[in-house]
Amino acid sequence: MLQPKRVKHRKMFKGRLRGAALRGNTLAFGTFGLQALSSGYVSARQIEAARVAMTRHVKRGGKVWIRVFPDKPITKKPAETRMGKGKGNPEEWVAIVRPGRVLYEMEGVTPEIAREAFRLAQHKLPVPTRFVTRGEW
């Protein structure tokens, strides 16, 4: 699974998920892409599950790019712990996704195969997405 090798600060503020993606909202590498339609957190496990679903469908054909990286730590307190006593320990890493962000890109396959591979990946992700192609904008 994806996670940073090292970070300056172990715990991070929660932040807010307002606004659209200002960067990473166009296709940069491939011919086809999967674009987020709303905001949310995508965990490292979900990113990997969607990648595996896509690469299994294309059967070692084509090339896949992952355009998001989980660089935000999410903390959790242990079960049955009373409130207070500080912030919990980092448990997982998530990528912040805003509307318009391209999550994955693909090339070297037919549009039908790419569309089906991204459809399988959509079911693994917590944000609604759409299929985009180069030159569509």
XYZ file of C-alpha atoms in Angstrom:
137
model
C 0.000 0.000 0.000
C 1.040 3.574 -0.593
C 2.270 5.722 2.275
C 4.971 8.355 2.763
C 8.465 7.140 3.641
C 8.777 9.833 6.300
C 6.806 12.911 7.361
C 7.678 16.106 9.180
C 4.662 15.877 11.508
C 3.054 12.603 12.616
C -0.442 14.029 13.166
C -2.327 16.482 10.975
C -5.290 18.816 11.414
C -8.556 17.541 9.977
C -9.076 20.381 7.488
C -12.089 21.017 5.247
C -13.058 19.582 1.846
C -14.310 22.752 0.168
C -13.824 23.809 -3.455
C -12.809 22.054 -6.658
C -9.464 20.521 -7.552
C -7.177 23.282 -8.793
C -4.439 20.892 -9.883
C -4.482 17.371 -11.255
C -7.819 17.956 -12.992
C -6.715 17.176 -16.578
C -5.242 14.097 -18.229
C -1.445 14.340 -18.102
C -0.164 10.888 -19.094
C -2.762 8.516 -20.538
C -5.598 8.536 -23.054
C -8.384 7.614 -20.624
C -8.962 8.673 -17.037
C -11.177 8.342 -13.975
C -12.254 11.734 -12.615
C -13.797 12.380 -9.185
C -17.161 14.161 -9.120
C -17.291 14.991 -5.402
C -14.904 15.441 -2.506
C -13.809 12.890 0.041
C -10.963 10.858 1.483
C -9.639 7.868 -0.500
C -7.608 5.503 1.690
C -4.446 3.728 0.597
C -6.316 0.401 0.704
C -9.025 1.715 -1.621
C -6.444 3.130 -4.057
C -4.699 -0.255 -4.174
C -7.952 -2.244 -4.492
C -9.058 -0.125 -7.465
C -5.619 -0.461 -9.085
C -5.698 -4.264 -8.740
C -9.230 -4.401 -10.212
C -8.126 -2.343 -13.233
C -4.882 -4.201 -13.935
C -6.629 -7.595 -13.608
C -9.205 -6.559 -16.207
C -6.680 -5.297 -18.776
C -4.623 -8.525 -18.293
C -1.122 -7.005 -18.423
C -2.106 -4.864 -21.403
C -1.724 -1.102 -21.448
C -0.247 1.181 -18.807
C -1.904 2.534 -15.643
C -0.965 5.704 -13.739
C -2.090 6.454 -10.178
C -2.515 10.236 -9.913
C -3.294 10.496 -6.177
C -1.053 9.746 -3.205
C -2.217 9.140 0.395
C -0.186 11.703 2.327
C -2.650 12.619 5.100
C -2.551 10.584 8.330
C -5.901 9.705 9.935
C -5.821 9.088 13.683
C -8.111 6.857 15.705
C -8.507 6.352 19.445
C -8.702 2.774 20.738
C -12.109 1.172 21.265
C -13.817 1.765 24.632
C -11.541 4.688 25.522
C -12.898 7.663 27.443
C -12.881 11.113 25.852
C -9.847 13.319 26.358
C -6.233 12.281 26.953
C -5.082 13.772 23.649
C -5.346 12.857 20.013
C -5.262 9.200 18.922
C -2.471 7.448 17.039
C -2.163 7.501 13.221
C -3.986 4.442 11.869
C -4.236 4.945 8.109
C -3.197 7.197 5.239
C -5.673 8.917 2.929
C -5.554 11.049 -0.203
C -7.680 14.200 -0.202
C -9.848 14.190 -3.345
C -11.821 17.205 -4.548
C -14.275 17.432 -7.497
C -12.472 17.308 -10.847
C -9.398 15.435 -9.610
C -8.139 12.715 -11.987
C -7.513 9.593 -9.878
C -6.219 7.130 -12.483
C -5.101 7.240 -16.099
C -4.689 4.487 -18.668
C -3.404 4.040 -22.211
C -2.621 1.253 -24.646
C -6.079 -0.365 -24.497
C -9.330 0.025 -26.435
C -11.956 2.467 -25.096
C -14.310 -0.426 -24.263
C -11.703 -2.245 -22.150
C -10.694 1.011 -20.429
C -14.328 1.901 -19.669
C -14.999 -1.532 -18.137
C -11.745 -1.472 -16.134
C -12.626 1.956 -14.698
C -16.175 0.733 -13.967
C -14.711 -2.069 -11.851
C -12.438 0.456 -10.121
C -15.381 2.802 -9.414
C -16.977 0.168 -7.175
C -13.877 0.156 -4.945
C -13.841 3.944 -4.408
C -15.858 6.028 -1.905
C -16.337 9.014 -4.258
C -18.521 9.127 -7.387
C -16.413 9.246 -10.557
C -16.752 9.539 -14.328
C -14.851 8.180 -17.337
C -12.936 10.817 -19.320
C -10.940 10.678 -22.539
C -8.232 12.918 -23.944
C -9.590 15.793 -26.034
C -12.983 15.653 -24.317
C -12.640 19.051 -22.623
